[in-house]
PDB file of C-alpha atoms in Angstrom:
ATOM      1  CA  MET A   1     132.149 104.121  89.570  1.00 51.00           C
ATOM      2  CA  LYS A   2     130.007 100.966  89.762  1.00 50.00           C
ATOM      3  CA  ASN A   3     131.911  99.273  92.163  1.00 55.00           C
ATOM      4  CA  THR A   4     130.701 102.400  94.912  1.00 50.00           C
ATOM      5  CA  VAL A   5     127.325 102.245  92.967  1.00 45.00           C
ATOM      6  CA  LEU A   6     126.872  98.957  94.222  1.00 56.00           C
ATOM      7  CA  LEU A   7     128.492  98.382  97.772  1.00 53.00           C
ATOM      8  CA  LEU A   8     126.441 101.493  97.929  1.00 50.00           C
ATOM      9  CA  PHE A   9     123.181  99.774  97.126  1.00 53.00           C
ATOM     10  CA  SER A  10     123.759  97.145  99.215  1.00 54.00           C
ATOM     11  CA  ALA A  11     124.270  99.262 102.280  1.00 50.00           C
ATOM     12  CA  ILE A  12     121.671 100.716 102.165  1.00 48.00           C
ATOM     13  CA  LEU A  13     119.235  98.288 100.995  1.00 52.00           C
ATOM     14  CA  PHE A  14     121.500  95.433 104.239  1.00 52.00           C
ATOM     15  CA  SER A  15     121.665  97.996 106.890  1.00 46.00           C
ATOM     16  CA  ASN A  16     122.240  97.597 110.597  1.00 40.00           C
ATOM     17  CA  LEU A  17     118.095  96.462 111.843  1.00 41.00           C
ATOM     18  CA  MET A  18     118.672  98.674 115.320  1.00 39.00           C
ATOM     19  CA  ASN A  19     116.741 101.750 113.958  1.00 40.00           C
ATOM     20  CA  ALA A  20     114.003  99.086 111.937  1.00 48.00           C
ATOM     21  CA  GLN A  21     109.959 100.063 112.121  1.00 91.00           C
ATOM     22  CA  LEU A  22     109.395  96.822 111.571  1.00 97.00           C
ATOM     23  CA  LYS A  23     106.962  94.717 114.089  1.00 98.00           C
ATOM     24  CA  PRO A  24     106.264  91.710 114.981  1.00 98.00           C
ATOM     25  CA  VAL A  25     102.971  90.265 114.470  1.00 98.00           C
ATOM     26  CA  LYS A  26     101.230  87.707 116.353  1.00 98.00           C
ATOM     27  CA  TYR A  27      98.295  84.754 113.984  1.00 98.00           C
ATOM     28  CA  SER A  28      97.088  81.854 113.899  1.00 98.00           C
ATOM     29  CA  GLU A  29      96.257  78.977 111.072  1.00 98.00           C
ATOM     30  CA  GLY A  30      94.165  76.531 113.291  1.00 96.00           C
ATOM     31  CA  SER A  31      96.288  75.719 116.381  1.00 97.00           C
ATOM     32  CA  GLN A  32      98.974  77.304 114.635  1.00 98.00           C
ATOM     33  CA  GLN A  33     100.922  80.082 116.002  1.00 98.00           C
ATOM     34  CA  LEU A  34     102.888  81.957 112.740  1.00 98.00           C
ATOM     35  CA  ASN A  35     104.871  85.462 114.311  1.00 98.00           C
ATOM     36  CA  GLY A  36     105.427  87.320 110.761  1.00 98.00           C
ATOM     37  CA  LEU A  37     106.927  90.739 110.609  1.00 98.00           C
ATOM     38  CA  PHE A  38     104.741  93.513 108.750  1.00 98.00           C
ATOM     39  CA  ILE A  39     105.963  97.451 108.136  1.00 98.00           C
ATOM     40  CA  LYS A  40     104.023  99.861 107.418  1.00 97.00           C
ATOM     41  CA  SER A  41     104.228 101.595 104.238  1.00 97.00           C
ATOM     42  CA  ALA A  42     106.407 105.213 104.927  1.00 95.00           C
ATOM     43  CA  LYS A  43     104.202 106.438 102.591  1.00 94.00           C
ATOM     44  CA  LYS A  44     100.002 107.985 102.696  1.00 93.00           C
ATOM     45  CA  SER A  45      98.161 107.020 100.439  1.00 93.00           C
ATOM     46  CA  ALA A  46      94.172 105.860  99.641  1.00 95.00           C
ATOM     47  CA  ASN A  47      94.835 103.099  97.581  1.00 97.00           C
ATOM     48  CA  ASN A  48      96.751 100.616 100.355  1.00 98.00           C
ATOM     49  CA  PRO A  49      99.101  98.733  98.090  1.00 98.00           C
ATOM     50  CA  GLY A  50     100.589  95.874  99.512  1.00 98.00           C
ATOM     51  CA  ILE A  51     102.976  93.284  99.626  1.00 98.00           C
ATOM     52  CA  LEU A  52     102.949  89.639 100.876  1.00 99.00           C
ATOM     53  CA  LEU A  53     106.724  88.463 101.414  1.00 99.00           C
ATOM     54  CA  LEU A  54     107.333  85.259 101.357  1.00 98.00           C
ATOM     55  CA  PRO A  55     111.378  83.941 103.267  1.00 98.00           C
ATOM     56  CA  ALA A  56     113.831  81.092 102.289  1.00 98.00           C
ATOM     57  CA  TRP A  57     114.023  77.939 103.296  1.00 97.00           C
ATOM     58  CA  LEU A  58     115.648  78.870 106.586  1.00 97.00           C
ATOM     59  CA  GLY A  59     112.738  80.986 107.660  1.00 97.00           C
ATOM     60  CA  ILE A  60     112.091  84.465 108.555  1.00 98.00           C
ATOM     61  CA  ASP A  61     115.963  86.178 108.005  1.00 97.00           C
ATOM     62  CA  ASN A  62     118.102  89.603 107.595  1.00 97.00           C
ATOM     63  CA  ALA A  63     117.673  89.700 103.467  1.00 97.00           C
ATOM     64  CA  SER A  64     113.142  89.729 104.325  1.00 97.00           C
ATOM     65  CA  LYS A  65     113.878  92.039 106.677  1.00 98.00           C
ATOM     66  CA  GLY A  66     116.375  95.104 105.531  1.00 97.00           C
ATOM     67  CA  ILE A  67     113.378  94.176 101.706  1.00 98.00           C
ATOM     68  CA  ALA A  68     110.798  95.677 103.257  1.00 98.00           C
ATOM     69  CA  GLU A  69     112.879  98.107 104.840  1.00 97.00           C
ATOM     70  CA  GLU A  70     113.406  99.594 101.367  1.00 97.00           C
ATOM     71  CA  LEU A  71     109.553  98.851  99.948  1.00 98.00           C
ATOM     72  CA  SER A  72     108.331 100.047 102.766  1.00 98.00           C
ATOM     73  CA  LYS A  73     110.375 103.141 102.048  1.00 97.00           C
ATOM     74  CA  LEU A  74     108.670 102.916  98.357  1.00 97.00           C
ATOM     75  CA  GLY A  75     104.951 103.253  99.022  1.00 97.00           C
ATOM     76  CA  TYR A  76     104.497  99.786 100.730  1.00 98.00           C
ATOM     77  CA  HIS A  77     102.589  98.103 103.280  1.00 98.00           C
ATOM     78  CA  VAL A  78     105.325  94.583 104.315  1.00 98.00           C
ATOM     79  CA  PHE A  79     104.247  91.395 105.313  1.00 98.00           C
ATOM     80  CA  ILE A  80     106.505  89.436 106.234  1.00 98.00           C
ATOM     81  CA  ALA A  81     105.443  85.438 106.541  1.00 98.00           C
ATOM     82  CA  ASP A  82     105.871  83.509 108.435  1.00 98.00           C
ATOM     83  CA  ILE A  83     105.589  79.435 107.408  1.00 98.00           C
ATOM     84  CA  TYR A  84     107.113  77.044 110.300  1.00 98.00           C
ATOM     85  CA  GLY A  85     105.235  78.453 113.241  1.00 98.00           C
ATOM     86  CA  GLU A  86     106.152  78.018 116.885  1.00 97.00           C
ATOM     87  CA  GLY A  87     108.289  75.231 117.967  1.00 96.00           C
ATOM     88  CA  ASN A  88     108.312  74.718 114.431  1.00 97.00           C
ATOM     89  CA  TYR A  89     111.771  76.528 112.952  1.00 97.00           C
ATOM     90  CA  PRO A  90     114.624  75.088 111.423  1.00 97.00           C
ATOM     91  CA  LYS A  91     118.027  75.035 113.621  1.00 96.00           C
ATOM     92  CA  ASN A  92     119.922  74.390 110.147  1.00 97.00           C
ATOM     93  CA  THR A  93     119.878  73.582 106.330  1.00 95.00           C
ATOM     94  CA  GLY A  94     119.515  69.836 106.606  1.00 97.00           C
ATOM     95  CA  GLU A  95     115.705  70.890 108.426  1.00 97.00           C
ATOM     96  CA  ALA A  96     115.393  73.543 106.679  1.00 97.00           C
ATOM     97  CA  GLY A  97     115.309  71.196 103.629  1.00 97.00           C
ATOM     98  CA  LYS A  98     113.007  68.946 105.910  1.00 97.00           C
ATOM     99  CA  GLN A  99     110.442  71.698 106.291  1.00 97.00           C
ATOM    100  CA  ALA A 100     110.711  72.936 102.845  1.00 97.00           C
ATOM    101  CA  GLY A 101     110.609  70.087 101.442  1.00 97.00           C
ATOM    102  CA  PHE A 102     106.314  69.282 104.149  1.00 97.00           C
ATOM    103  CA  TYR A 103     105.530  71.783 101.935  1.00 98.00           C
ATOM    104  CA  LYS A 104     106.096  72.272  98.114  1.00 96.00           C
ATOM    105  CA  THR A 105     104.713  68.399  98.553  1.00 96.00           C
ATOM    106  CA  ASN A 106     102.397  69.493  99.817  1.00 97.00           C
ATOM    107  CA  TYR A 107     101.771  72.253  98.170  1.00 97.00           C
ATOM    108  CA  GLU A 108      97.653  72.672  99.079  1.00 97.00           C
ATOM    109  CA  ALA A 109      98.934  73.773 102.910  1.00 98.00           C
ATOM    110  CA  TYR A 110     100.996  75.576 101.841  1.00 98.00           C
ATOM    111  CA  GLN A 111      99.186  78.070  99.503  1.00 98.00           C
ATOM    112  CA  LYS A 112      96.669  77.673 102.464  1.00 98.00           C
ATOM    113  CA  ARG A 113      99.545  79.430 104.752  1.00 98.00           C
ATOM    114  CA  ILE A 114     100.187  81.803 102.521  1.00 98.00           C
ATOM    115  CA  ASN A 115      96.920  82.837 102.040  1.00 98.00           C
ATOM    116  CA  THR A 116      96.636  82.856 105.709  1.00 98.00           C
ATOM    117  CA  ALA A 117      99.431  85.605 106.150  1.00 98.00           C
ATOM    118  CA  LEU A 118      97.273  86.847 103.297  1.00 98.00           C
ATOM    119  CA  GLN A 119      94.687  87.797 105.292  1.00 98.00           C
ATOM    120  CA  GLU A 120      96.935  89.360 107.917  1.00 98.00           C
ATOM    121  CA  LEU A 121      98.527  91.435 104.756  1.00 98.00           C
ATOM    122  CA  VAL A 122      94.916  92.830 105.187  1.00 98.00           C
ATOM    123  CA  LYS A 123      94.016  92.970 108.429  1.00 98.00           C
ATOM    124  CA  LEU A 124      96.573  95.587 109.007  1.00 98.00           C
ATOM    125  CA  GLY A 125      95.064  98.057 106.767  1.00 97.00           C
ATOM    126  CA  ALA A 126      96.134  97.230 102.791  1.00 98.00           C
ATOM    127  CA  ASN A 127      94.177  97.298 100.035  1.00 98.00           C
ATOM    128  CA  ALA A 128      93.264  93.697  99.809  1.00 98.00           C
ATOM    129  CA  ASP A 129      92.728  93.818  96.370  1.00 98.00           C
ATOM    130  CA  ASN A 130      95.736  96.044  95.881  1.00 98.00           C
ATOM    131  CA  ILE A 131      98.689  93.270  96.532  1.00 98.00           C
ATOM    132  CA  VAL A 132     101.472  91.697  94.862  1.00 98.00           C
ATOM    133  CA  ALA A 133     103.472  88.849  96.571  1.00 99.00           C
ATOM    134  CA  ILE A 134     107.246  88.666  96.276  1.00 99.00           C
ATOM    135  CA  GLY A 135     109.223  85.760  97.638  1.00 98.00           C
ATOM    136  CA  TYR A 136     113.689  84.296  97.702  1.00 98.00           C
ATOM    137  CA  CYS A 137     114.089  80.369  97.297  1.00 98.00           C
ATOM    138  CA  PHE A 138     112.430  78.733  99.397  1.00 98.00           C
ATOM    139  CA  GLY A 139     109.713  81.968  98.989  1.00 98.00           C
ATOM    140  CA  GLY A 140     109.908  81.835  95.733  1.00 98.00           C
ATOM    141  CA  THR A 141     108.402  78.708  94.724  1.00 98.00           C
ATOM    142  CA  GLY A 142     105.845  79.508  98.289  1.00 98.00           C
ATOM    143  CA  VAL A 143     104.311  82.604  95.669  1.00 98.00           C
ATOM    144  CA  LEU A 144     104.256  80.261  92.493  1.00 98.00           C
ATOM    145  CA  GLU A 145     101.808  78.271  94.164  1.00 98.00           C
ATOM    146  CA  ALA A 146     100.310  82.061  95.446  1.00 98.00           C
ATOM    147  CA  ALA A 147      99.354  82.093  91.382  1.00 98.00           C
ATOM    148  CA  ARG A 148      98.392  78.420  90.423  1.00 98.00           C
ATOM    149  CA  GLY A 149      96.192  78.825  93.862  1.00 97.00           C
ATOM    150  CA  HIS A 150      93.988  80.961  92.739  1.00 98.00           C
ATOM    151  CA  LEU A 151      94.762  83.691  96.016  1.00 98.00           C
ATOM    152  CA  ASN A 152      94.013  87.650  95.995  1.00 98.00           C
ATOM    153  CA  VAL A 153      97.058  89.209  94.112  1.00 98.00           C
ATOM    154  CA  LYS A 154      97.354  91.042  91.161  1.00 98.00           C
ATOM    155  CA  GLY A 155     101.212  89.832  90.784  1.00 98.00           C
ATOM    156  CA  VAL A 156     103.897  87.431  91.685  1.00 99.00           C
ATOM    157  CA  ALA A 157     107.627  88.015  92.021  1.00 99.00           C
ATOM    158  CA  SER A 158     110.099  84.887  92.625  1.00 98.00           C
ATOM    159  CA  PHE A 159     113.744  85.445  93.655  1.00 98.00           C
ATOM    160  CA  HIS A 160     116.029  82.312  92.179  1.00 98.00           C
ATOM    161  CA  GLY A 161     112.816  80.238  93.769  1.00 98.00           C
ATOM    162  CA  GLY A 162     112.151  76.271  92.196  1.00 97.00           C
ATOM    163  CA  LEU A 163     109.692  76.266  89.077  1.00 98.00           C
ATOM    164  CA  GLY A 164     108.632  73.469  89.193  1.00 94.00           C
ATOM    165  CA  LYS A 165     105.136  71.582  89.794  1.00 94.00           C
ATOM    166  CA  ASP A 166     104.115  67.743  90.306  1.00 92.00           C
ATOM    167  CA  ALA A 167     103.627  66.037  86.205  1.00 90.00           C
ATOM    168  CA  SER A 168      99.703  64.576  87.185  1.00 92.00           C
ATOM    169  CA  ARG A 169      98.784  68.759  89.017  1.00 95.00           C
ATOM    170  CA  LYS A 170      96.312  70.420  86.772  1.00 94.00           C
ATOM    171  CA  THR A 171      97.359  72.981  84.135  1.00 96.00           C
ATOM    172  CA  GLU A 172      94.894  76.013  85.080  1.00 95.00           C
ATOM    173  CA  VAL A 173      95.052  79.149  84.250  1.00 97.00           C
ATOM    174  CA  ILE A 174      96.190  81.547  85.839  1.00 98.00           C
ATOM    175  CA  ASN A 175      94.900  85.248  86.200  1.00 96.00           C
ATOM    176  CA  THR A 176      98.044  87.086  88.299  1.00 98.00           C
ATOM    177  CA  LYS A 177     100.382  88.808  86.712  1.00 98.00           C
ATOM    178  CA  VAL A 178     103.752  85.936  86.343  1.00 98.00           C
ATOM    179  CA  LEU A 179     107.945  87.785  87.093  1.00 99.00           C
ATOM    180  CA  VAL A 180     110.588  85.175  87.558  1.00 98.00           C
ATOM    181  CA  CYS A 181     114.366  86.671  88.453  1.00 98.00           C
ATOM    182  CA  HIS A 182     116.509  84.153  87.849  1.00 98.00           C
ATOM    183  CA  GLY A 183     120.329  83.150  87.818  1.00 98.00           C
ATOM    184  CA  ALA A 184     121.020  82.995  84.935  1.00 98.00           C
ATOM    185  CA  ASP A 185     123.809  79.060  86.066  1.00 98.00           C
ATOM    186  CA  ASP A 186     121.362  78.112  88.869  1.00 98.00           C
ATOM    187  CA  PRO A 187     122.785  74.685  89.282  1.00 98.00           C
ATOM    188  CA  PHE A 188     119.831  74.002  91.684  1.00 97.00           C
ATOM    189  CA  VAL A 189     116.842  74.652  89.246  1.00 97.00           C
ATOM    190  CA  PRO A 190     117.102  71.770  85.326  1.00 97.00           C
ATOM    191  CA  LYS A 191     117.341  72.969  82.454  1.00 97.00           C
ATOM    192  CA  GLU A 192     113.847  70.434  82.852  1.00 97.00           C
ATOM    193  CA  GLU A 193     112.514  72.333  84.825  1.00 98.00           C
ATOM    194  CA  ILE A 194     112.898  75.201  84.047  1.00 98.00           C
ATOM    195  CA  ALA A 195     111.233  73.868  80.526  1.00 98.00           C
ATOM    196  CA  SER A 196     108.298  72.597  81.678  1.00 97.00           C
ATOM    197  CA  PHE A 197     107.712  76.079  83.652  1.00 98.00           C
ATOM    198  CA  GLN A 198     108.111  77.890  81.070  1.00 98.00           C
ATOM    199  CA  GLN A 199     105.114  75.508  78.812  1.00 97.00           C
ATOM    200  CA  GLU A 200     103.482  75.720  81.976  1.00 98.00           C
ATOM    201  CA  MET A 201     102.770  79.572  81.799  1.00 98.00           C
ATOM    202  CA  ARG A 202     102.038  79.069  77.725  1.00 98.00           C
ATOM    203  CA  ASP A 203      99.552  76.623  78.809  1.00 97.00           C
ATOM    204  CA  SER A 204      97.993  78.316  81.323  1.00 98.00           C
ATOM    205  CA  LYS A 205      97.137  81.786  79.634  1.00 98.00           C
ATOM    206  CA  ALA A 206      99.329  83.921  81.426  1.00 98.00           C
ATOM    207  CA  ASP A 207     101.020  87.190  81.253  1.00 98.00           C
ATOM    208  CA  TRP A 208     104.746  86.205  82.483  1.00 98.00           C
ATOM    209  CA  GLU A 209     107.923  87.001  81.930  1.00 98.00           C
ATOM    210  CA  MET A 210     111.430  85.896  82.910  1.00 98.00           C
ATOM    211  CA  ILE A 211     114.663  87.412  83.593  1.00 98.00           C
ATOM    212  CA  TYR A 212     118.203  86.352  83.520  1.00 98.00           C
ATOM    213  CA  TYR A 213     121.127  86.904  85.189  1.00 98.00           C
ATOM    214  CA  ALA A 214     124.855  86.885  84.174  1.00 98.00           C
ATOM    215  CA  ASN A 215     126.957  84.822  86.215  1.00 98.00           C
ATOM    216  CA  SER A 216     124.617  83.803  89.127  1.00 98.00           C
ATOM    217  CA  VAL A 217     123.780  80.805  90.953  1.00 98.00           C
ATOM    218  CA  HIS A 218     121.409  80.112  93.855  1.00 98.00           C
ATOM    219  CA  SER A 219     120.171  83.463  96.639  1.00 98.00           C
ATOM    220  CA  PHE A 220     121.536  86.336  94.123  1.00 98.00           C
ATOM    221  CA  THR A 221     120.012  88.290  96.044  1.00 98.00           C
ATOM    222  CA  ASN A 222     121.023  87.464  99.836  1.00 98.00           C
ATOM    223  CA  PRO A 223     124.559  88.773 101.083  1.00 97.00           C
ATOM    224  CA  GLU A 224     125.093  86.692 103.235  1.00 96.00           C
ATOM    225  CA  ALA A 225     125.424  84.138 101.042  1.00 97.00           C
ATOM    226  CA  GLY A 226     128.353  84.597 100.551  1.00 97.00           C
ATOM    227  CA  SER A 227     130.718  85.620  97.654  1.00 96.00           C
ATOM    228  CA  ASP A 228     131.893  81.047  95.678  1.00 98.00           C
ATOM    229  CA  ASN A 229     129.054  81.153  92.856  1.00 98.00           C
ATOM    230  CA  SER A 230     130.670  77.046  92.829  1.00 98.00           C
ATOM    231  CA  LYS A 231     128.829  76.370  96.099  1.00 97.00           C
ATOM    232  CA  GLY A 232     126.380  77.164  93.812  1.00 98.00           C
ATOM    233  CA  ALA A 233     124.588  79.790  96.141  1.00 98.00           C
ATOM    234  CA  ALA A 234     125.895  83.290  96.142  1.00 98.00           C
ATOM    235  CA  TYR A 235     125.491  86.777  96.028  1.00 98.00           C
ATOM    236  CA  ASN A 236     125.603  88.948  93.071  1.00 98.00           C
ATOM    237  CA  ALA A 237     125.616  92.484  93.652  1.00 98.00           C
ATOM    238  CA  LEU A 238     125.160  93.881  90.635  1.00 98.00           C
ATOM    239  CA  ALA A 239     121.771  91.038  90.156  1.00 98.00           C
ATOM    240  CA  ALA A 240     120.538  91.701  93.999  1.00 98.00           C
ATOM    241  CA  LYS A 241     120.046  95.147  92.768  1.00 98.00           C
ATOM    242  CA  ARG A 242     118.856  94.434  88.905  1.00 98.00           C
ATOM    243  CA  SER A 243     116.308  92.400  90.124  1.00 98.00           C
ATOM    244  CA  PHE A 244     115.230  94.643  92.615  1.00 98.00           C
ATOM    245  CA  ASP A 245     114.840  97.272  89.751  1.00 98.00           C
ATOM    246  CA  HIS A 246     112.715  94.711  88.044  1.00 98.00           C
ATOM    247  CA  LEU A 247     111.019  94.562  90.521  1.00 98.00           C
ATOM    248  CA  GLN A 248     109.783  98.221  91.300  1.00 98.00           C
ATOM    249  CA  LEU A 249     108.673  98.269  88.143  1.00 98.00           C
ATOM    250  CA  PHE A 250     106.584  95.157  87.940  1.00 98.00           C
ATOM    251  CA  LEU A 251     104.961  96.632  90.568  1.00 98.00           C
ATOM    252  CA  ASN A 252     104.677  99.713  89.286  1.00 98.00           C
ATOM    253  CA  GLU A 253     102.130  98.826  86.691  1.00 98.00           C
ATOM    254  CA  VAL A 254     100.679  96.413  88.448  1.00 98.00           C
ATOM    255  CA  LEU A 255      99.855  97.717  91.646  1.00 98.00           C
ATOM    256  CA  LYS A 256      97.821 101.558  92.837  1.00 96.00           C
ATOM    257  CA  LYS A 257      99.886 104.304  94.221  1.00 91.00           C
TER     258      LYS A 257
END
């Protein structure tokens, strides 16, 4: 019965996108053209809650599209950000690593690119004071930078994202709520990085929570990551469902519907 439920969840969340309502949105930061995707809430609300979604290091993918569709059904305007921009999209993981590495190092540029997408979400109808940023892998790192950079979001939720920041950076007060959903066996996030992140959260006086998922490695929310944990990145249907449930609890607490 449990397996049936998990398969059904996966089928619904990452179903064929032929009937999707996601719409391409061209926007820009300076001279850089960006290409995001927007889906409006399936439910009317005077509060117009919004979700900014930051995808993984390869850019906008099927996983982020499926999650955006599900969140729109729950009553949220969702915008999937384009971090790299026209002409800079990685063709493979090697290129993705270089692109993501640039923004992780140049965190202020990452924060600026995220804020540009945030402003676009507001233009598309979301309430500027009723938005949460969520991110996956590289995007999970990004939403933590949104919190560190004091962007105008009520909360951030990071899924199997990198947690660290340069030790030379000053730790400042973080006012937004923080949720981290983490694979308990993720080999790409060292225990020292986890410990430093948790200390940062304490020092920054943040309202934060970190949830670990058993038997889960990197990319546990992405069905296209395969099923072999020994590779370090793999899908885990149970962890994906539980983390989505935890996200809904977080959104219900943080945003006005």
